[in-house]
Amino acid sequence: MAPAPAPDPRPLPHVRRAVVTGGAGFVGSHLCDRLRAAGTEVVCVDNLLTGSLDNLADRADDPGFTFRRHDVCEPFDVEGPVDLVVHLASPASPHDYARHPVETLRAGAHGTQHALELARRKGARFLLTSTSEVYGDPLVHPQPETYWGNVNPIGPRSQYDEAKRYAEALTTAYRTARGTDTVIVRLFNTYGPRMRPTDGRAVPAFITQALAGRPLTVAGDGGQTRSLCHVDDTVAGILAAAATGHPGPINLGNPAELTILELAHRIRDLCDSASPVEFVGRPGDDPARRRPDITLARTALGWQPAVDTDRGLAQTIDWFARRPVGARA
Ligand code: NAD
Ligand code: UDP
């Protein structure tokens, strides 16, 4: 892909106040920072199931930012006007949703409904962060939004995949039957600073292993592919989708596809590490390949990723390397 200048998230003059569920998590905390930088007042609603107040340390003395510890599976209200509700609250890594299967289904179902209800009551635009997992183990490659997916409804990833598919259906129902202004974005694998070292995902796992000189645990033969999008690009795409009237679904991801073994080698090289690769068992229903078709995002939002993967990985490695050793593994 041709390098492009970083798409600066457009200003959101009409978004004076936003509610971000899951704002203490990896993607959500970057979104809160970006909204605040654009001058939007932010109310973050998070129960800290997989997130952390450490991610919001920069917001500690920010008068335009409010943190509310609350489980979105229980009804909630926010006083005052709200222009935008971004619903991210959900466990998101395979490790997390395997530990919290019922909570994951509830976040997709009840959590999405309560966030939608808030948007409906306030007359706010609602943005659902769905996932490439709605495509399951895809039979169409790369994946356009028109592909309906190949999902196992009872497999090890089903709690997450089906929760998000239900959340998409519910969002669509609120749009058609309740008149709520909604948009669905489907995020593909996102990486960057503030990923949890123990969330089980490939990027933080390989980085912490390479920095410690431990073996890089590559699942299967490492031939499965993913397409990695830097969190700054993902957040820019979310804000671009919030700023339009498009209903989605819109893929947000970086089409730069690489095998997991290539990823392990790249991270090892960037860390200047001598860690060996250790091939370990591949989890059940692990998708064989994933790459977004982002034609719609390009045309409808004028968005495309700008962060080169090596540059983004080097910045992420630098962030992990600066953390105290005990906090890295
Ligand atoms: P994360 O785990 O870092 O953040 C999720 C946040 O939601 C956490 O702060 C957690 O405490 C909070 N949360 C979970 N259940 C909640 C509940 N019931 N009530 C209130 N808060 C709750 O994950 P992330 O990677 O930042 O993902 C954020 C969103 O983006 C998720 O909806 C995820 O499905 C979606 N997404 C992420 C990726 C990715 O690669 N990171 C890819 C596709 C989709
Ligand atoms: N993976 C791996 N080693 C690890 C963690 C993950 O080889 O220590 C593999 C995993 O099996 C999958 C890919 O890397 O094939 C991406 O996994 P991740 O959990 O990051 O994202 P997802 O599977 O949700 O796309």
Short mmCIF file of N, CA and C in Angstrom, two decimals, residues 171-313:
data_model
loop_
_atom_site.label_atom_id
_atom_site.label_comp_id
_atom_site.label_asym_id
_atom_site.label_seq_id
_atom_site.Cartn_x
_atom_site.Cartn_y
_atom_site.Cartn_z
N THR A 171 -28.22 -3.32 16.83
CA THR A 171 -27.95 -1.95 16.38
C THR A 171 -28.78 -1.64 15.13
N THR A 172 -28.84 -2.61 14.23
CA THR A 172 -29.63 -2.43 13.01
C THR A 172 -31.12 -2.27 13.35
N ALA A 173 -31.60 -3.04 14.33
CA ALA A 173 -33.01 -2.96 14.73
C ALA A 173 -33.32 -1.59 15.34
N TYR A 174 -32.40 -1.06 16.14
CA TYR A 174 -32.63 0.28 16.71
C TYR A 174 -32.65 1.32 15.61
N ARG A 175 -31.84 1.11 14.58
CA ARG A 175 -31.82 2.08 13.47
C ARG A 175 -33.14 2.05 12.70
N THR A 176 -33.59 0.81 12.39
CA THR A 176 -34.77 0.70 11.53
C THR A 176 -36.08 0.89 12.30
N ALA A 177 -36.14 0.36 13.53
CA ALA A 177 -37.42 0.36 14.25
C ALA A 177 -37.54 1.48 15.28
N ARG A 178 -36.40 2.00 15.76
CA ARG A 178 -36.48 3.03 16.81
C ARG A 178 -35.93 4.38 16.34
N GLY A 179 -35.43 4.42 15.10
CA GLY A 179 -34.98 5.70 14.55
C GLY A 179 -33.66 6.21 15.12
N THR A 180 -32.90 5.36 15.77
CA THR A 180 -31.62 5.80 16.34
C THR A 180 -30.58 5.93 15.23
N ASP A 181 -29.77 6.98 15.33
CA ASP A 181 -28.72 7.23 14.33
C ASP A 181 -27.51 6.35 14.68
N THR A 182 -27.30 5.29 13.93
CA THR A 182 -26.27 4.32 14.33
C THR A 182 -25.26 4.09 13.22
N VAL A 183 -24.08 3.63 13.63
CA VAL A 183 -23.08 3.17 12.67
C VAL A 183 -22.32 1.99 13.29
N ILE A 184 -22.07 1.00 12.46
CA ILE A 184 -21.32 -0.18 12.88
C ILE A 184 -19.96 -0.14 12.19
N VAL A 185 -18.88 -0.24 12.97
CA VAL A 185 -17.56 -0.42 12.35
C VAL A 185 -17.04 -1.80 12.77
N ARG A 186 -16.37 -2.47 11.85
CA ARG A 186 -15.77 -3.78 12.14
C ARG A 186 -14.26 -3.61 12.21
N LEU A 187 -13.74 -3.65 13.44
CA LEU A 187 -12.30 -3.48 13.62
C LEU A 187 -11.58 -4.79 13.34
N PHE A 188 -10.49 -4.69 12.60
CA PHE A 188 -9.57 -5.82 12.44
C PHE A 188 -8.45 -5.66 13.48
N ASN A 189 -7.59 -6.69 13.59
CA ASN A 189 -6.58 -6.71 14.66
C ASN A 189 -5.88 -5.37 14.81
N THR A 190 -6.00 -4.81 15.99
CA THR A 190 -5.39 -3.51 16.30
C THR A 190 -4.30 -3.72 17.34
N TYR A 191 -3.20 -2.97 17.20
CA TYR A 191 -2.09 -3.12 18.15
C TYR A 191 -1.55 -1.74 18.49
N GLY A 192 -0.78 -1.67 19.56
CA GLY A 192 -0.15 -0.40 19.94
C GLY A 192 0.08 -0.36 21.43
N PRO A 193 0.60 0.79 21.91
CA PRO A 193 0.81 0.97 23.34
C PRO A 193 -0.48 0.74 24.12
N ARG A 194 -0.35 0.26 25.35
CA ARG A 194 -1.44 -0.03 26.30
C ARG A 194 -2.08 -1.38 26.07
N MET A 195 -1.57 -2.19 25.12
CA MET A 195 -2.04 -3.58 25.11
C MET A 195 -1.54 -4.22 26.40
N ARG A 196 -2.34 -5.13 26.95
CA ARG A 196 -1.90 -5.82 28.17
C ARG A 196 -0.94 -6.94 27.81
N PRO A 197 0.20 -7.01 28.51
CA PRO A 197 1.19 -8.05 28.17
C PRO A 197 0.62 -9.46 28.33
N THR A 198 -0.40 -9.61 29.20
CA THR A 198 -0.93 -10.94 29.47
C THR A 198 -2.29 -11.18 28.80
N ASP A 199 -2.64 -10.38 27.79
CA ASP A 199 -3.98 -10.59 27.22
C ASP A 199 -4.00 -11.74 26.20
N GLY A 200 -2.84 -12.35 25.97
CA GLY A 200 -2.78 -13.56 25.15
C GLY A 200 -2.68 -13.30 23.67
N ARG A 201 -2.75 -12.02 23.26
CA ARG A 201 -2.67 -11.74 21.82
C ARG A 201 -1.24 -11.87 21.33
N ALA A 202 -1.12 -12.07 20.01
CA ALA A 202 0.20 -12.36 19.44
C ALA A 202 1.18 -11.19 19.64
N VAL A 203 0.74 -9.97 19.39
CA VAL A 203 1.69 -8.84 19.44
C VAL A 203 2.29 -8.66 20.85
N PRO A 204 1.47 -8.50 21.91
CA PRO A 204 2.09 -8.35 23.23
C PRO A 204 2.85 -9.60 23.68
N ALA A 205 2.34 -10.79 23.27
CA ALA A 205 3.04 -12.02 23.66
C ALA A 205 4.44 -12.04 23.05
N PHE A 206 4.54 -11.81 21.75
CA PHE A 206 5.85 -11.88 21.08
C PHE A 206 6.79 -10.78 21.59
N ILE A 207 6.23 -9.58 21.81
CA ILE A 207 7.10 -8.48 22.27
C ILE A 207 7.67 -8.81 23.65
N THR A 208 6.81 -9.23 24.58
CA THR A 208 7.32 -9.49 25.94
C THR A 208 8.28 -10.67 25.92
N GLN A 209 8.00 -11.66 25.09
CA GLN A 209 8.90 -12.81 25.00
C GLN A 209 10.25 -12.39 24.41
N ALA A 210 10.22 -11.61 23.33
CA ALA A 210 11.47 -11.21 22.68
C ALA A 210 12.31 -10.32 23.60
N LEU A 211 11.63 -9.41 24.32
CA LEU A 211 12.38 -8.52 25.21
C LEU A 211 13.01 -9.29 26.37
N ALA A 212 12.36 -10.39 26.78
CA ALA A 212 12.89 -11.18 27.90
C ALA A 212 13.82 -12.29 27.42
N GLY A 213 13.98 -12.44 26.09
CA GLY A 213 14.84 -13.51 25.56
C GLY A 213 14.22 -14.88 25.68
N ARG A 214 12.91 -14.91 25.92
CA ARG A 214 12.21 -16.20 26.01
C ARG A 214 11.76 -16.64 24.63
N PRO A 215 11.44 -17.94 24.44
CA PRO A 215 10.97 -18.41 23.13
C PRO A 215 9.68 -17.73 22.71
N LEU A 216 9.56 -17.46 21.39
CA LEU A 216 8.33 -16.88 20.85
C LEU A 216 7.37 -18.01 20.55
N THR A 217 6.22 -18.01 21.21
CA THR A 217 5.26 -19.12 21.10
C THR A 217 4.38 -18.94 19.86
N VAL A 218 4.79 -19.54 18.76
CA VAL A 218 4.03 -19.43 17.51
C VAL A 218 3.05 -20.62 17.42
N ALA A 219 1.76 -20.31 17.25
CA ALA A 219 0.74 -21.36 17.23
C ALA A 219 0.70 -22.07 15.87
N GLY A 220 0.62 -23.39 15.92
CA GLY A 220 0.60 -24.19 14.68
C GLY A 220 1.92 -24.02 13.95
N ASP A 221 1.84 -23.93 12.61
CA ASP A 221 3.08 -23.71 11.84
C ASP A 221 3.29 -22.21 11.57
N GLY A 222 2.40 -21.37 12.14
CA GLY A 222 2.54 -19.92 11.97
C GLY A 222 2.14 -19.44 10.58
N GLY A 223 1.53 -20.31 9.79
CA GLY A 223 1.16 -19.93 8.42
C GLY A 223 -0.15 -19.15 8.36
N GLN A 224 -0.89 -19.12 9.47
CA GLN A 224 -2.14 -18.34 9.48
C GLN A 224 -1.80 -16.85 9.40
N THR A 225 -2.70 -16.07 8.81
CA THR A 225 -2.39 -14.65 8.61
C THR A 225 -3.31 -13.74 9.43
N ARG A 226 -2.78 -12.55 9.70
CA ARG A 226 -3.57 -11.46 10.27
C ARG A 226 -3.11 -10.17 9.59
N SER A 227 -3.92 -9.14 9.71
CA SER A 227 -3.62 -7.82 9.14
C SER A 227 -3.67 -6.84 10.28
N LEU A 228 -2.55 -6.23 10.61
CA LEU A 228 -2.44 -5.45 11.85
C LEU A 228 -2.58 -3.96 11.60
N CYS A 229 -3.44 -3.35 12.37
CA CYS A 229 -3.71 -1.91 12.23
C CYS A 229 -3.27 -1.19 13.51
N HIS A 230 -2.49 -0.12 13.34
CA HIS A 230 -2.05 0.62 14.52
C HIS A 230 -3.24 1.33 15.16
N VAL A 231 -3.21 1.41 16.50
CA VAL A 231 -4.36 1.97 17.22
C VAL A 231 -4.65 3.42 16.82
N ASP A 232 -3.63 4.19 16.46
CA ASP A 232 -3.89 5.57 16.02
C ASP A 232 -4.75 5.58 14.76
N ASP A 233 -4.47 4.64 13.85
CA ASP A 233 -5.28 4.55 12.63
C ASP A 233 -6.70 4.09 12.96
N THR A 234 -6.81 3.09 13.84
CA THR A 234 -8.14 2.59 14.21
C THR A 234 -8.98 3.70 14.81
N VAL A 235 -8.38 4.48 15.72
CA VAL A 235 -9.12 5.57 16.37
C VAL A 235 -9.50 6.63 15.34
N ALA A 236 -8.60 6.92 14.41
CA ALA A 236 -8.93 7.88 13.35
C ALA A 236 -10.12 7.39 12.53
N GLY A 237 -10.18 6.09 12.27
CA GLY A 237 -11.29 5.51 11.51
C GLY A 237 -12.60 5.58 12.29
N ILE A 238 -12.52 5.31 13.59
CA ILE A 238 -13.73 5.40 14.44
C ILE A 238 -14.28 6.82 14.41
N LEU A 239 -13.39 7.80 14.55
CA LEU A 239 -13.85 9.19 14.56
C LEU A 239 -14.37 9.61 13.19
N ALA A 240 -13.76 9.09 12.14
CA ALA A 240 -14.26 9.41 10.80
C ALA A 240 -15.66 8.83 10.61
N ALA A 241 -15.88 7.61 11.10
CA ALA A 241 -17.21 6.99 10.99
C ALA A 241 -18.23 7.75 11.84
N ALA A 242 -17.78 8.24 13.01
CA ALA A 242 -18.69 9.00 13.89
C ALA A 242 -19.11 10.30 13.21
N ALA A 243 -18.21 10.85 12.41
CA ALA A 243 -18.44 12.18 11.81
C ALA A 243 -19.35 12.14 10.58
N THR A 244 -19.58 10.95 10.02
CA THR A 244 -20.46 10.86 8.84
C THR A 244 -21.85 10.42 9.27
N GLY A 245 -22.74 10.29 8.30
CA GLY A 245 -24.05 9.74 8.61
C GLY A 245 -24.17 8.30 8.14
N HIS A 246 -23.05 7.70 7.75
CA HIS A 246 -23.08 6.34 7.19
C HIS A 246 -23.50 5.31 8.25
N PRO A 247 -24.37 4.36 7.90
CA PRO A 247 -24.79 3.36 8.88
C PRO A 247 -23.81 2.18 9.04
N GLY A 248 -22.88 2.03 8.08
CA GLY A 248 -22.04 0.85 8.12
C GLY A 248 -22.81 -0.38 7.70
N PRO A 249 -22.26 -1.57 7.96
CA PRO A 249 -20.96 -1.79 8.59
C PRO A 249 -19.80 -1.36 7.68
N ILE A 250 -18.74 -0.88 8.34
CA ILE A 250 -17.55 -0.44 7.62
C ILE A 250 -16.33 -1.12 8.24
N ASN A 251 -15.57 -1.81 7.40
CA ASN A 251 -14.31 -2.41 7.88
C ASN A 251 -13.30 -1.32 8.19
N LEU A 252 -12.63 -1.45 9.34
CA LEU A 252 -11.49 -0.58 9.67
C LEU A 252 -10.32 -1.49 9.99
N GLY A 253 -9.34 -1.49 9.12
CA GLY A 253 -8.18 -2.34 9.33
C GLY A 253 -7.12 -2.00 8.31
N ASN A 254 -5.97 -2.61 8.49
CA ASN A 254 -4.86 -2.38 7.57
C ASN A 254 -4.71 -3.59 6.66
N PRO A 255 -4.85 -3.41 5.35
CA PRO A 255 -4.79 -4.59 4.45
C PRO A 255 -3.41 -5.25 4.39
N ALA A 256 -2.41 -4.66 5.04
CA ALA A 256 -1.07 -5.28 5.02
C ALA A 256 -1.12 -6.59 5.80
N GLU A 257 -1.16 -7.71 5.04
CA GLU A 257 -1.37 -9.02 5.66
C GLU A 257 -0.04 -9.72 5.87
N LEU A 258 0.14 -10.38 7.02
CA LEU A 258 1.37 -11.15 7.21
C LEU A 258 1.07 -12.42 8.00
N THR A 259 1.93 -13.42 7.79
CA THR A 259 1.73 -14.64 8.55
C THR A 259 2.21 -14.40 9.99
N ILE A 260 1.71 -15.25 10.88
CA ILE A 260 2.08 -15.10 12.29
C ILE A 260 3.58 -15.41 12.48
N LEU A 261 4.10 -16.33 11.66
CA LEU A 261 5.54 -16.60 11.76
C LEU A 261 6.34 -15.38 11.30
N GLU A 262 5.87 -14.72 10.22
CA GLU A 262 6.54 -13.48 9.79
C GLU A 262 6.48 -12.42 10.89
N LEU A 263 5.33 -12.34 11.54
CA LEU A 263 5.17 -11.36 12.62
C LEU A 263 6.18 -11.64 13.74
N ALA A 264 6.29 -12.92 14.11
CA ALA A 264 7.24 -13.29 15.18
C ALA A 264 8.66 -12.90 14.79
N HIS A 265 9.04 -13.20 13.55
CA HIS A 265 10.40 -12.86 13.10
C HIS A 265 10.62 -11.35 13.08
N ARG A 266 9.60 -10.62 12.62
CA ARG A 266 9.73 -9.16 12.54
C ARG A 266 9.92 -8.56 13.93
N ILE A 267 9.09 -9.03 14.87
CA ILE A 267 9.19 -8.48 16.23
C ILE A 267 10.54 -8.86 16.84
N ARG A 268 10.97 -10.09 16.60
CA ARG A 268 12.27 -10.51 17.14
C ARG A 268 13.39 -9.62 16.58
N ASP A 269 13.34 -9.35 15.26
CA ASP A 269 14.37 -8.50 14.64
C ASP A 269 14.32 -7.08 15.21
N LEU A 270 13.10 -6.53 15.31
CA LEU A 270 12.97 -5.16 15.81
C LEU A 270 13.41 -5.04 17.27
N CYS A 271 13.29 -6.14 18.02
CA CYS A 271 13.75 -6.15 19.43
C CYS A 271 15.24 -6.47 19.53
N ASP A 272 15.84 -6.82 18.38
CA ASP A 272 17.24 -7.23 18.38
C ASP A 272 17.44 -8.38 19.37
N SER A 273 16.54 -9.35 19.30
CA SER A 273 16.49 -10.44 20.27
C SER A 273 16.99 -11.74 19.64
N ALA A 274 17.53 -12.62 20.47
CA ALA A 274 17.99 -13.93 19.98
C ALA A 274 17.00 -15.03 20.36
N SER A 275 15.78 -14.65 20.76
CA SER A 275 14.78 -15.64 21.17
C SER A 275 14.55 -16.67 20.07
N PRO A 276 14.49 -17.95 20.42
CA PRO A 276 14.10 -18.94 19.41
C PRO A 276 12.59 -18.93 19.23
N VAL A 277 12.13 -19.54 18.13
CA VAL A 277 10.69 -19.74 17.93
C VAL A 277 10.32 -21.11 18.47
N GLU A 278 9.25 -21.16 19.26
CA GLU A 278 8.75 -22.44 19.76
C GLU A 278 7.34 -22.64 19.20
N PHE A 279 7.17 -23.72 18.43
CA PHE A 279 5.85 -23.97 17.85
C PHE A 279 4.96 -24.66 18.89
N VAL A 280 3.80 -24.06 19.14
CA VAL A 280 2.89 -24.59 20.16
C VAL A 280 1.55 -24.92 19.50
N GLY A 281 0.68 -25.58 20.26
CA GLY A 281 -0.61 -26.01 19.70
C GLY A 281 -1.45 -24.82 19.24
N ARG A 282 -2.19 -25.04 18.17
CA ARG A 282 -3.04 -23.98 17.64
C ARG A 282 -4.41 -24.07 18.29
N PRO A 283 -4.96 -22.94 18.79
CA PRO A 283 -6.28 -22.99 19.42
C PRO A 283 -7.36 -23.42 18.43
N GLY A 284 -8.45 -24.00 18.95
CA GLY A 284 -9.56 -24.43 18.10
C GLY A 284 -10.21 -23.25 17.40
N ASP A 285 -10.61 -23.48 16.15
CA ASP A 285 -11.33 -22.48 15.34
C ASP A 285 -10.52 -21.20 15.09
N ASP A 286 -9.21 -21.28 15.25
CA ASP A 286 -8.35 -20.12 14.98
C ASP A 286 -8.44 -19.80 13.48
N PRO A 287 -8.93 -18.62 13.10
CA PRO A 287 -9.10 -18.33 11.67
C PRO A 287 -7.79 -18.46 10.90
N ALA A 288 -7.88 -19.01 9.68
CA ALA A 288 -6.67 -19.25 8.88
C ALA A 288 -6.13 -17.97 8.26
N ARG A 289 -7.02 -17.02 7.95
CA ARG A 289 -6.53 -15.80 7.32
C ARG A 289 -7.52 -14.67 7.55
N ARG A 290 -6.98 -13.49 7.56
CA ARG A 290 -7.82 -12.31 7.78
C ARG A 290 -7.17 -11.10 7.14
N ARG A 291 -7.95 -10.46 6.28
CA ARG A 291 -7.47 -9.23 5.64
C ARG A 291 -8.69 -8.41 5.24
N PRO A 292 -8.73 -7.16 5.66
CA PRO A 292 -9.92 -6.36 5.33
C PRO A 292 -9.89 -5.83 3.92
N ASP A 293 -11.04 -5.83 3.28
CA ASP A 293 -11.24 -5.04 2.07
C ASP A 293 -11.71 -3.68 2.59
N ILE A 294 -10.92 -2.63 2.38
CA ILE A 294 -11.29 -1.32 2.96
C ILE A 294 -11.75 -0.33 1.90
N THR A 295 -12.24 -0.86 0.77
CA THR A 295 -12.74 0.04 -0.28
C THR A 295 -13.82 0.98 0.27
N LEU A 296 -14.73 0.44 1.09
CA LEU A 296 -15.82 1.27 1.60
C LEU A 296 -15.29 2.37 2.52
N ALA A 297 -14.36 2.02 3.41
CA ALA A 297 -13.81 3.04 4.32
C ALA A 297 -13.11 4.13 3.53
N ARG A 298 -12.41 3.72 2.48
CA ARG A 298 -11.71 4.71 1.64
C ARG A 298 -12.69 5.66 0.97
N THR A 299 -13.76 5.08 0.41
CA THR A 299 -14.67 5.92 -0.38
C THR A 299 -15.67 6.67 0.52
N ALA A 300 -16.21 5.99 1.52
CA ALA A 300 -17.27 6.63 2.33
C ALA A 300 -16.69 7.56 3.40
N LEU A 301 -15.52 7.21 3.91
CA LEU A 301 -14.95 8.00 5.02
C LEU A 301 -13.70 8.78 4.60
N GLY A 302 -13.15 8.46 3.44
CA GLY A 302 -11.86 9.06 3.08
C GLY A 302 -10.77 8.61 4.03
N TRP A 303 -10.93 7.42 4.60
CA TRP A 303 -9.99 6.91 5.61
C TRP A 303 -9.17 5.76 5.06
N GLN A 304 -7.91 5.76 5.40
CA GLN A 304 -7.09 4.56 5.19
C GLN A 304 -5.96 4.61 6.20
N PRO A 305 -5.43 3.44 6.57
CA PRO A 305 -4.36 3.46 7.57
C PRO A 305 -3.11 4.14 7.04
N ALA A 306 -2.39 4.78 7.94
CA ALA A 306 -1.21 5.54 7.53
C ALA A 306 0.06 5.05 8.22
N VAL A 307 -0.08 4.30 9.30
CA VAL A 307 1.10 3.91 10.07
C VAL A 307 1.70 2.63 9.47
N ASP A 308 2.93 2.74 9.03
CA ASP A 308 3.66 1.60 8.50
C ASP A 308 3.86 0.55 9.61
N THR A 309 3.70 -0.73 9.26
CA THR A 309 3.68 -1.77 10.30
C THR A 309 5.01 -1.82 11.08
N ASP A 310 6.14 -1.74 10.40
CA ASP A 310 7.42 -1.79 11.13
C ASP A 310 7.56 -0.59 12.07
N ARG A 311 7.13 0.58 11.57
CA ARG A 311 7.22 1.78 12.41
C ARG A 311 6.29 1.64 13.63
N GLY A 312 5.09 1.16 13.39
CA GLY A 312 4.13 0.98 14.49
C GLY A 312 4.59 -0.06 15.49
N LEU A 313 5.16 -1.15 14.98
CA LEU A 313 5.65 -2.20 15.89
C LEU A 313 6.83 -1.67 16.71
#
